[in-house]
Coordinates of C-alpha atoms in Angstrom, one line a residue:
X1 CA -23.0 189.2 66.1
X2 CA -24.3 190.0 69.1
X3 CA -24.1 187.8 72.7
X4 CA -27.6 186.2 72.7
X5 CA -27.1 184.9 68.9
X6 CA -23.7 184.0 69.7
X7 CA -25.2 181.8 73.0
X8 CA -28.4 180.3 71.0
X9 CA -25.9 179.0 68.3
X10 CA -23.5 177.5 71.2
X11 CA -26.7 175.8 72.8
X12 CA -28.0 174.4 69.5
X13 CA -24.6 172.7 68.5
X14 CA -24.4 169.0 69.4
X15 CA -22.3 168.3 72.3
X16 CA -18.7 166.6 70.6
X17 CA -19.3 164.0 73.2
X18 CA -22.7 162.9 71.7
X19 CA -20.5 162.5 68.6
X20 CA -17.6 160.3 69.7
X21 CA -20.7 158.0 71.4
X22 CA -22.5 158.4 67.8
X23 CA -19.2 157.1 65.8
X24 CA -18.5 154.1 68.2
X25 CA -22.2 153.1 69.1
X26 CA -23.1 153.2 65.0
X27 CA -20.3 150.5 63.9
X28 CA -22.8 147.7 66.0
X29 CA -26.2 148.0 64.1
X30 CA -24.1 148.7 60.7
X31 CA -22.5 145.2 61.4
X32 CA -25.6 143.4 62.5
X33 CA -27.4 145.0 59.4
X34 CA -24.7 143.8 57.2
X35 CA -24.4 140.8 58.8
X36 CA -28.1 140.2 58.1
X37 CA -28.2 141.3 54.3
X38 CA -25.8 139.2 53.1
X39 CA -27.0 136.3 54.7
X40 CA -30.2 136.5 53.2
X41 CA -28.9 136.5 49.5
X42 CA -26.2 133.7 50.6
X43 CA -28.4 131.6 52.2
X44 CA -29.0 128.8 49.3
X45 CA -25.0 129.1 48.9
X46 CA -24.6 128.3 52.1
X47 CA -27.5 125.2 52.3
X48 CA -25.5 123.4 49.0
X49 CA -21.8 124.2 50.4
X50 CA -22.8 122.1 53.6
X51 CA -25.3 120.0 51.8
X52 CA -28.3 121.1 53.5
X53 CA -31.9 121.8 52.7
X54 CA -33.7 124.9 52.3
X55 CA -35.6 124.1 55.5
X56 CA -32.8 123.4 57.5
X57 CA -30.5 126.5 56.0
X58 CA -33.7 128.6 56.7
X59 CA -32.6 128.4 60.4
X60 CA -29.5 130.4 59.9
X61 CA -32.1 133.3 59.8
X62 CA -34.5 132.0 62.6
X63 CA -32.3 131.1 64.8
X64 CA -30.6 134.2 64.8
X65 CA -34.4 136.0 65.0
X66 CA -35.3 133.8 68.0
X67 CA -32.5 134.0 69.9
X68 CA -32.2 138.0 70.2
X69 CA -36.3 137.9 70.6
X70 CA -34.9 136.1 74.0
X71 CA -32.1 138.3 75.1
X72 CA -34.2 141.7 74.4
X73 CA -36.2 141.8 77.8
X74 CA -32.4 141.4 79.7
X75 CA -31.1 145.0 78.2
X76 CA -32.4 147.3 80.4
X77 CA -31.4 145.1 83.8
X78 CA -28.0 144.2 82.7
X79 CA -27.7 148.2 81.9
X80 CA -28.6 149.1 85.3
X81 CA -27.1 146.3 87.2
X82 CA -23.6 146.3 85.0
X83 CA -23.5 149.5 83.0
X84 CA -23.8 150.4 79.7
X85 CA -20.0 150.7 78.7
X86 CA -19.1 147.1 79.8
X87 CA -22.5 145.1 78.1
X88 CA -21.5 147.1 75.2
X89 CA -18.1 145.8 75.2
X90 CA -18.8 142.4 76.3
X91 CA -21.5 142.3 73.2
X92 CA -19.4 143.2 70.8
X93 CA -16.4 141.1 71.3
X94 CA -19.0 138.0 71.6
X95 CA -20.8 139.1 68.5
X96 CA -17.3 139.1 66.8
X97 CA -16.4 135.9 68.6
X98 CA -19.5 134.3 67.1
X99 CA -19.1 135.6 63.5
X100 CA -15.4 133.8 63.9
X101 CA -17.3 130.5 64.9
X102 CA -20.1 130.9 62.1
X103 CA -17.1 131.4 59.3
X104 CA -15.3 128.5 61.3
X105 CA -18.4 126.3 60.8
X106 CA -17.9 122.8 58.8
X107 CA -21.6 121.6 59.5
X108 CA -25.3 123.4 59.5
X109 CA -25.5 122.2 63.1
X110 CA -22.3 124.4 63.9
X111 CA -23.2 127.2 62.2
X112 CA -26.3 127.4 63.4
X113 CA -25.3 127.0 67.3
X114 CA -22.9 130.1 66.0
X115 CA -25.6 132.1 64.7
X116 CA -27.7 131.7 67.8
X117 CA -24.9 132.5 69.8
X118 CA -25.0 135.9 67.4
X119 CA -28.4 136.2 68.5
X120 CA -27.5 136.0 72.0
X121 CA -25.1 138.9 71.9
X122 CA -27.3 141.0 69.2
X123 CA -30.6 140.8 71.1
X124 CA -28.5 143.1 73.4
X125 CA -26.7 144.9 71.4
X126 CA -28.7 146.3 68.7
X127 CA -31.0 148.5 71.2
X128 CA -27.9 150.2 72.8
X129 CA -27.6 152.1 69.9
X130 CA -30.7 154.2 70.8
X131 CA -30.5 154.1 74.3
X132 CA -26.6 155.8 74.4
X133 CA -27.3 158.3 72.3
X134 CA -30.6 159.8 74.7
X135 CA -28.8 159.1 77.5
X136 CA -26.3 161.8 76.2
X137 CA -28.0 164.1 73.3
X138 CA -29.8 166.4 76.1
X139 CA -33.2 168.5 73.9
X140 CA -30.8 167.9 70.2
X141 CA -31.9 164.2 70.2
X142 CA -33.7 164.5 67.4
X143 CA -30.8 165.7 65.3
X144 CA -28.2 163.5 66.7
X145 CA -30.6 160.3 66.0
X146 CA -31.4 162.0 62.1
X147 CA -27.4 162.5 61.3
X148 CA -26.9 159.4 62.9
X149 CA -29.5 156.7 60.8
X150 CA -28.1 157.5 58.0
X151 CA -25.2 155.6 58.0
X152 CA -27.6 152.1 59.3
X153 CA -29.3 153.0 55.8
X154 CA -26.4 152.6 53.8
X155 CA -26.0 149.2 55.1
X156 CA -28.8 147.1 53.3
X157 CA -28.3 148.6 50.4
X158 CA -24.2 147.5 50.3
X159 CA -25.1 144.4 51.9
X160 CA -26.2 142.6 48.9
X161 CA -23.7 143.9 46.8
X162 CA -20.8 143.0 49.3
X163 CA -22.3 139.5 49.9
X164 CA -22.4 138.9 45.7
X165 CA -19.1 140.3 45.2
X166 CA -18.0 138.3 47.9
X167 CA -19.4 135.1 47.0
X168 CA -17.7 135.9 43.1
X169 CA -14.4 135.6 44.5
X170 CA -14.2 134.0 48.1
X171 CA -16.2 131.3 49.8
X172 CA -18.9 132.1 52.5
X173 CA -17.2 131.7 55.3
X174 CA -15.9 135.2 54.4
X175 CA -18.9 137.0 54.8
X176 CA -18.9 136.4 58.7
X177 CA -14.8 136.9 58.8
X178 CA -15.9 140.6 57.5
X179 CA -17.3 141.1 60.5
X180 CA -13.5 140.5 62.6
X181 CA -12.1 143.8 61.8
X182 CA -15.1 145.9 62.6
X183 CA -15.2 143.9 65.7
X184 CA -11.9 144.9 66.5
X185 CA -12.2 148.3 65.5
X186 CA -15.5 148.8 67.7
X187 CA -14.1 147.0 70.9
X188 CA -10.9 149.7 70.6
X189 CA -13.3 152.6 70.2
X190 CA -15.3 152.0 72.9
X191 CA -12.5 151.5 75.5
X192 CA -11.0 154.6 74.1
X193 CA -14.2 157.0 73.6
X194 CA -17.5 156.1 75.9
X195 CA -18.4 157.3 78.9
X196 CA -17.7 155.5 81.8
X197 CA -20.6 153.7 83.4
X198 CA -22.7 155.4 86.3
X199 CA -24.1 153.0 87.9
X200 CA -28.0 152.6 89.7
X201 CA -28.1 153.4 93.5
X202 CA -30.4 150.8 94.2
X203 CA -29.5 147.9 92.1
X204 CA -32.9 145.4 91.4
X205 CA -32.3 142.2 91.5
X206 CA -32.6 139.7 88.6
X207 CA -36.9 138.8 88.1
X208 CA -36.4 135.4 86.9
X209 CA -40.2 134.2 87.1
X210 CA -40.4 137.7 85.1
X211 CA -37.8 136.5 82.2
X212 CA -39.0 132.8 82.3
X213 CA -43.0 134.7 81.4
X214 CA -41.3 137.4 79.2
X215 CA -38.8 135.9 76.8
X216 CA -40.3 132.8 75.8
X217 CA -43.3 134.3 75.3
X218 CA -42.0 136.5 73.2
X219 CA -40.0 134.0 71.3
X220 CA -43.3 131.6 71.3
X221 CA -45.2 135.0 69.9
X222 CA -42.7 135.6 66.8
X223 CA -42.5 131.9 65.9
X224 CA -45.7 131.2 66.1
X225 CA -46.8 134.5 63.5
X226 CA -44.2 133.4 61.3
X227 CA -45.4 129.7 60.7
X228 CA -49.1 130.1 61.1
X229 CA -49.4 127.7 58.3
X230 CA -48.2 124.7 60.6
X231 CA -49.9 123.4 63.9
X232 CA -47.1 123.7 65.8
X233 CA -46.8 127.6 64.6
X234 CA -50.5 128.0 66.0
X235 CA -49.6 126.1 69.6
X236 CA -46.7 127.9 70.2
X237 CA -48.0 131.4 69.5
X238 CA -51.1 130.5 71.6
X239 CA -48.5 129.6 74.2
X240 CA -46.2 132.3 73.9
X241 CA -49.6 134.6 74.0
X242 CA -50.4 133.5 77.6
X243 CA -46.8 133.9 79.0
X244 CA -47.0 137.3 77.8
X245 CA -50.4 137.8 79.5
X246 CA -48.7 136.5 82.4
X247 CA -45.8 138.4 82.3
X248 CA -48.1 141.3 82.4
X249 CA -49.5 140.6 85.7
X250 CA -46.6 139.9 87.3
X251 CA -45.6 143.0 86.4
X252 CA -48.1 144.7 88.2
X253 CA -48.0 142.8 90.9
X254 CA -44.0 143.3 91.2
X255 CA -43.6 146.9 89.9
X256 CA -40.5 148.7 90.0
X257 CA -38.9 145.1 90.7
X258 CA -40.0 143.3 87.5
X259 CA -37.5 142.7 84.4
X260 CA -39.7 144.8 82.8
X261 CA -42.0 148.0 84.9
X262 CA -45.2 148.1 82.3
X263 CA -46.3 150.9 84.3
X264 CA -44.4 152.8 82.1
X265 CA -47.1 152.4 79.7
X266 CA -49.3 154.8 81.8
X267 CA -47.3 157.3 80.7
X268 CA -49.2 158.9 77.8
X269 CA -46.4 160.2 75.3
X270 CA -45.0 157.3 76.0
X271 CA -47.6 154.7 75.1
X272 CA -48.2 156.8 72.4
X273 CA -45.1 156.6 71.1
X274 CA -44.7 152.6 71.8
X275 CA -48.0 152.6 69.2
X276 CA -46.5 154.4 66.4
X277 CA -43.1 152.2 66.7
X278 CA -45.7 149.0 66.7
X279 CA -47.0 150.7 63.6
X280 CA -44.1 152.0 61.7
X281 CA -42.4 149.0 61.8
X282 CA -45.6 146.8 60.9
X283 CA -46.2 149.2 58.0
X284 CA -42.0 149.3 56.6
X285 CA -42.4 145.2 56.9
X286 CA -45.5 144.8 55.0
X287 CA -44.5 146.6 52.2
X288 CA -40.9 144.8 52.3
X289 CA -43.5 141.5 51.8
X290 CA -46.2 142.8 49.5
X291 CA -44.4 145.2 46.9
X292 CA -42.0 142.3 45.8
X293 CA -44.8 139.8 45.1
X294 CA -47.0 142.5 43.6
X295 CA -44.3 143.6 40.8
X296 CA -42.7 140.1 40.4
X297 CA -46.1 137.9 40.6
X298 CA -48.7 140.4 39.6
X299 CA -46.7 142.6 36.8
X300 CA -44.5 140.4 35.7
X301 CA -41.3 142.2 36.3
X302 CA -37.7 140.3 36.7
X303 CA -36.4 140.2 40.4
X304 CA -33.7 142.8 39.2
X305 CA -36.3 145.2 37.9
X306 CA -38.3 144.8 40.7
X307 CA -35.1 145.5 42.9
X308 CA -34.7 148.5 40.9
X309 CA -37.9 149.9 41.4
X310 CA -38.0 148.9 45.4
X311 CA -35.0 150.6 45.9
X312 CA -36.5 154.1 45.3
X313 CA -37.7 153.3 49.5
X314 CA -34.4 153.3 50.7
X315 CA -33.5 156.4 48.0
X316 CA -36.7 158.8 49.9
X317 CA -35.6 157.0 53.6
X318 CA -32.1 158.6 52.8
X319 CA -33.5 161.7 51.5
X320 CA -35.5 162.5 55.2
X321 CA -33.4 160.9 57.2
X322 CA -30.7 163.9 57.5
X323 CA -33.7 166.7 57.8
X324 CA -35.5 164.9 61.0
X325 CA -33.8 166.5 63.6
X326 CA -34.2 170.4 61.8
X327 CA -38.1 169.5 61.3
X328 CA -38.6 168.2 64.3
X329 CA -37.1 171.4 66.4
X330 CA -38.7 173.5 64.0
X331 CA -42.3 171.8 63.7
X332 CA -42.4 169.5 67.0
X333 CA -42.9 165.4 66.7
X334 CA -46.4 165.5 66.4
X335 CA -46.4 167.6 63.1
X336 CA -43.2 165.9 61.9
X337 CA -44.5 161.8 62.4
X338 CA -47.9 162.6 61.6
X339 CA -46.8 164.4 58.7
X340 CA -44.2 161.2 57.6
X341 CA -46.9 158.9 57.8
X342 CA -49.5 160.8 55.7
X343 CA -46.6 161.0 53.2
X344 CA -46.1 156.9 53.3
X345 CA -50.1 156.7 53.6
X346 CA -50.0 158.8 50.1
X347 CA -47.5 156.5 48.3
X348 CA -49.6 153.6 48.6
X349 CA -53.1 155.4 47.2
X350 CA -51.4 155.3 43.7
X351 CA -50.7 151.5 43.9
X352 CA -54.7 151.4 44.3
X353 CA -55.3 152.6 41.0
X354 CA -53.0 151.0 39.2
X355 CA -53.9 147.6 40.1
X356 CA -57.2 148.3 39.0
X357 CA -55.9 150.1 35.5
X358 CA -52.7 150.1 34.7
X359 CA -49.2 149.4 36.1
X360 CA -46.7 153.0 35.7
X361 CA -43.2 151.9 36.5
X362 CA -43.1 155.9 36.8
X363 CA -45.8 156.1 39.6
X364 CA -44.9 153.0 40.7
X365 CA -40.9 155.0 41.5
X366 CA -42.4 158.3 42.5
X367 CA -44.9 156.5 45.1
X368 CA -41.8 154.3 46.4
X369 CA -39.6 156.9 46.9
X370 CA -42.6 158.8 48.9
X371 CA -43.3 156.2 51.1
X372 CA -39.8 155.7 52.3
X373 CA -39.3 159.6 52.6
X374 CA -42.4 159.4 55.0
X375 CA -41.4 156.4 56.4
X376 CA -37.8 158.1 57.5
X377 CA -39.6 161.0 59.1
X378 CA -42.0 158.8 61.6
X379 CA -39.6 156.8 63.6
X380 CA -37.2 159.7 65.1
X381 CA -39.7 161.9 66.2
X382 CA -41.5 159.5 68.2
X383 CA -38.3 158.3 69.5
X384 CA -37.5 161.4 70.5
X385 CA -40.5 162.1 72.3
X386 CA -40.9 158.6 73.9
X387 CA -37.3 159.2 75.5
X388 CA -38.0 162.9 76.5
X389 CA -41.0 161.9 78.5
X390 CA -39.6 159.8 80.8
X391 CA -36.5 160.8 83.7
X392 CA -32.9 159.8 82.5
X393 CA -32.4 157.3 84.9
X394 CA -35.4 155.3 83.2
X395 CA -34.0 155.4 79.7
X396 CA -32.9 151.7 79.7
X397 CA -36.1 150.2 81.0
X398 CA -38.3 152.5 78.5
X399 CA -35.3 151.3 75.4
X400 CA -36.6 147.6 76.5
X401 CA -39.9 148.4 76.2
X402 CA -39.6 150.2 73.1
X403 CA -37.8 147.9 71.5
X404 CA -40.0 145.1 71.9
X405 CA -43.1 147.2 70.6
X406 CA -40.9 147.4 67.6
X407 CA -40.5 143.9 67.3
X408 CA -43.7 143.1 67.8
X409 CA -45.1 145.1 64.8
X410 CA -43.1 143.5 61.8
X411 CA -44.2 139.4 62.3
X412 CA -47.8 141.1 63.9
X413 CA -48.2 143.1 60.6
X414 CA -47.2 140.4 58.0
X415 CA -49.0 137.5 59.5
X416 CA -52.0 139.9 59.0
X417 CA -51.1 140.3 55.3
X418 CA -50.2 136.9 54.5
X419 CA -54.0 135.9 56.0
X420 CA -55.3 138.4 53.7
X421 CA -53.4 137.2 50.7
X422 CA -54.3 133.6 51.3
X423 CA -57.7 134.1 51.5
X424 CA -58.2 136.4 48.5
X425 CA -55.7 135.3 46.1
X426 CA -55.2 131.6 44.4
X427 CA -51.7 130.2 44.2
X428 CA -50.5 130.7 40.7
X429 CA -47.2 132.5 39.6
X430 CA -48.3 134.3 36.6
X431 CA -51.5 136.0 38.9
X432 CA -53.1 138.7 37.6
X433 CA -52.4 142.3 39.7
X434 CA -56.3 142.6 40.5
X435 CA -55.6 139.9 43.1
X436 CA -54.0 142.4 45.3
X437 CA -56.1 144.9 45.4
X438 CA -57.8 143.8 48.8
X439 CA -54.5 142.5 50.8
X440 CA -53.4 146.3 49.2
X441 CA -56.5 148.0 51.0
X442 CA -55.2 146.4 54.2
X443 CA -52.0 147.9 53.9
X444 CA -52.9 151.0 53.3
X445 CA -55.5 150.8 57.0
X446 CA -52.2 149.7 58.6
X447 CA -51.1 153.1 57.1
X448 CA -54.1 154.9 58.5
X449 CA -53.4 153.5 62.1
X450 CA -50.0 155.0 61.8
X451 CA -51.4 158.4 61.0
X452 CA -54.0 157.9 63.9
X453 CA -51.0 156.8 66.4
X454 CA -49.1 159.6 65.2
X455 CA -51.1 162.4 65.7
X456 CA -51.5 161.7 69.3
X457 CA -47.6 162.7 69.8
X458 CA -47.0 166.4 71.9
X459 CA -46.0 169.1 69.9
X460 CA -43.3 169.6 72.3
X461 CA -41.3 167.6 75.1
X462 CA -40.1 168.1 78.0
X463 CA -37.9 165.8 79.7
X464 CA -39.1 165.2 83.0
X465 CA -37.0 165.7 86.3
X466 CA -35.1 162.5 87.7
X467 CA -37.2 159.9 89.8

C-alpha cells in the first residue's frame, strides 16, 4: 500500500476522541427519548393510580413540552458563559434528580412540578448532543452524526415495550427510577471522558429583555398551535407571536449581544438548512398524526395492526441512518437531502391512490418503510452543512437557533393538518378513507417544500475560518 493511500485512510478515520464524546453525549437523548415513550403509553395508568383526569394527566406531557420550549433559547449563552462540559453535567444529574422526584411523586400536582423540572434540565440538554459532536468531528461530521442516530432510533421503538413490561410487573413509579442508573452512569462518563471546557474570550452578558421576548414567546407559540380549538389557545399563540416578532428586533438592534444573534440567518447555507429542519420535522410529525388515524379510522385496522404497519418508518429510518455519512462524502448534502426527501415525497404518492381505490397493507408497508428511509437521509446532511458554514466558535449560538427551527416545525405542521381535517372531514369513528384524501394532498405539499428547501443545500462545505 503505498504512502498517499495509507495517509487518505488515516485522514478519513474518525478521530477516537469524537467517539468517547459520541458514547457519553448519546446516553442523554436515549434517556429523554425513553423517558418520553413510556410515558405516553402510561399516561392513563398514571391518571387512575393518582385519581386524576385525562385532562389533568395530559399535563405530564405538556408540561414537560413547555418547559424545555423555555429553557431552549438559554443553551447557547450558558455554553459560552459556563462551558459545555459543566451544563452537560449539571443537566444530567438534575434530569436524574427530577426523574427521582417524578417516581417519588404521591400527587398529580407533584409529579407534574417534577416533570417540569425535567423540562427545565432537558430543554438544555437534548441539543448538546449535536452541538459536541460538531464541535469535535472536524469534515467526518456527517458520519459521526449517521453512526451515532442510530442508537436514538432504537429508543422509541423499546420504549413502549419497556414501559408495558414494566407496568406488567412493577408500578409506575418505576419507569422514571429507570432513568437513576443511566443518570449515574452518564454523570461518571462525562467526568471521566469529555473534553474540558474552553471557554469565550469575551464572555456576553445575560440579554434578559431578550429571554423575557424569546422564551415565552416561544412557549405562547407551541401552546397556542396545540389547543387552537380553545380561546385561550388562540390568545396565547397571538401573544406568543408578537414576543417573537419582538424578540426579532431586539435582536437586530442588539446583535452579537442578544441571547440569540438572528443575523446568523443571513448566512445562506445556513438559513437554508434552518428551512429544511423546519420542514423535516413538520413532515416526520404529520405523518406520526395522520397515518394512525387514516389506518385506525379510515381502514378499520386494530391499533396493533396499525402499530405494525407504522413501524415499517422507523424499520427504513434505521436502514439510512448508518449510510448518511458515506453518501454524504461521496454525493455532497445537497444530492443526499434532496434525494431523502424525494424518497419520503414518493412514499406518500401511493397513499393517494389507495384512498381513492383500495387500501394494500403491502403498499401501505413498502411506502412506510420508504418514507422513513428518506426521512433518515434529510436531517444529517443538512445538519452537517448548517454546522460547516458557520466558524467553530459560533457552533453553540447556530445549535440554538437550529434547534428551535426544529421545534417549530412539528406543532406548525400539525396544527396545519388538523385545520385541514376539521374542515374536510365529519367526526364519526367508522369514516370512510375518501375523507382523507385532501388533508393527504396537504401532506404530501409539506413534502414538496421539503424537496424545494432541500435542494438549495451546497454540494460541498467548507467550514469557515474562526471569527
Amino acid at each position: 500500500m503505498s504512502s498517499s493511500t495509507r495517509s487518505a485512510n488515516t485522514s478519513d478515520r474518525i478521530d477516537p476522541m469524537v467517539w468517547r464524546v459520541a458514547v457519553v453525549v448519546l446516553i442523554a437523548p436515549i434517556m429523554t427519548q425513553v423517558d418520553s415513550t413510556v410515558v405516553n403509553v402510561a399516561l392513563s395508568t398514571i391518571g387512575q393510580s393518582l385519581h386524576a383526569s385525562i385532562a389533568s394527566a395530559q399535563w405530564i406531557i405538556s408540561g414537560y413540552l413547555l418547559a424545555m420550549a423555555l429553557m431552549l433559547p438559554l443553551n447557547g449563552w450558558l455554553v459560552d458563559r459556563v462551558g459545555a462540559k459543566r451544563i452537560y453535567l449539571a443537566c444530567f444529574a438534575a434530569f436524574t434528580l427530577a426523574s427521582l422526584l417524578c417516581g417519588a411523586a404521591r400527587t398529580m400536582d407533584e409529579l407534574i412540578c417534577a416533570r417540569i423540572a425535567q423540562g427545565l434540565a432537558g430543554g438544555v440538554l437534548t441539543p448538546m448532543t449535536q452541538m459536541m459532536i460538531a464541535r469535535v468531528a472536524g469534515k467526518n461530521m456527517a458520519r459521526a452524526m449517521g453512526y451515532v442516530t442510530v442508537p436514538i432510533l432504537v429508543a422509541p421503538v423499546v420504549g413502549p415495550v419497556l414501559a408495558g413490561a414494566i407496568l406488567a410487573h412493577a408500578t409506575w413509579p418505576w419507569l422514571f427510577y429507570l432513568n437513576l442508573p443511566l443518570g449515574v452512569l452518564g454523570v461518571i462518563l462525562a467526568v471521566r471522558l469529555l473534553p474540558r471546557d474552553t471557554l469565550a474570550e469575551h464572555k456576553r452578558p445575560f440579554d434578559f429583555p431578550g429571554f423575557l421576548l424569546i422564551s415565552p414567546g416561544l412557549v405562547g407559540v407551541i401552546y397556542g398551535l396545540q389547543n387552537t380549538s380553545i380561546t385561550l389557545g388562540k390568545c396565547t399563540l397571538v401573544v406568543g407571536a408578537l414576543f417573537l416578532c419582538g424578540f426579532f428586533f431586539h435582536s437586530i438592534r442588539r446583535g452579537s449581544a442578544s441571547l440569540i444573534d438572528v443575523r446568523i440567518f443571513r448566512n445562506r447555507i445556513f438559513s437554508v438548512a434552518a428551512a429544511t429542519q423546519f420542514c423535516a420535522n413538520g413532515i416526520m410529525f404529520g405523518r406520526q398524526l395522520l397515518i394512525p388515524l387514516y389506518l385506525i379510522t379510515g381502514c378499520a385496522l386494530s391499533p396493533a395492526q396499525a402499530g405494525w404497519l407504522i413501524s415499517a418508518i422507523g424499520v427504513g429510518m434505521m436502514c439510512s441512518f448508518p449510510l448518511v455519512g458515506f453518501l454524504t462524502d461521496r454525493y455532497g448534502c445537497r444530492v443526499v437531502s434532496a434525494g431523502g426527501a424525494g424518497l419520503a415525497f414518493l412514499g406518500m404518492l401511493p397513499f393517494l391512490w389507495m384512498i381513492e381505490h383500495q387500501f394494500s397493507p403491502v403498499w401501505a408497508a413498502l411506502s412506510l418503510f420508504a418514507a422513513g428511509a428518506g426521512q433518515g437521509t434529510i436531517n444529517i446532511p443538512s445538519i452537517t452543512a448548517a454546522y460547516s458554514s458557520i466558524p467553530k466558535d459560533r457552533i453553540p449560538l447556530a445549535n440554538t437557533a437550529l434547534n428551535i427551527a426544529q421545534r417549530l416545525g412539528a406543532p406548525i405542521a400539525t396544527t396545519l393538518l388538523a385545520m385541514v381535517m376539521s374542515l374536510t372531514t365529519h367526526a364519526t369513528t367508522n369514516a370512510e378513507p375518501q375523507r382523507f384524501f385532501v388533508v393527504f394532498i396537504v401532506l404530501t405539499g409539506f413534502h414538496l417544500m421539503t424537496v424545494g428547501a432541500a435542494s438549495f443545500l451546497p454540494l460541498r462545505i467548507h467550514r469557515p475560518a474562526e471569527s
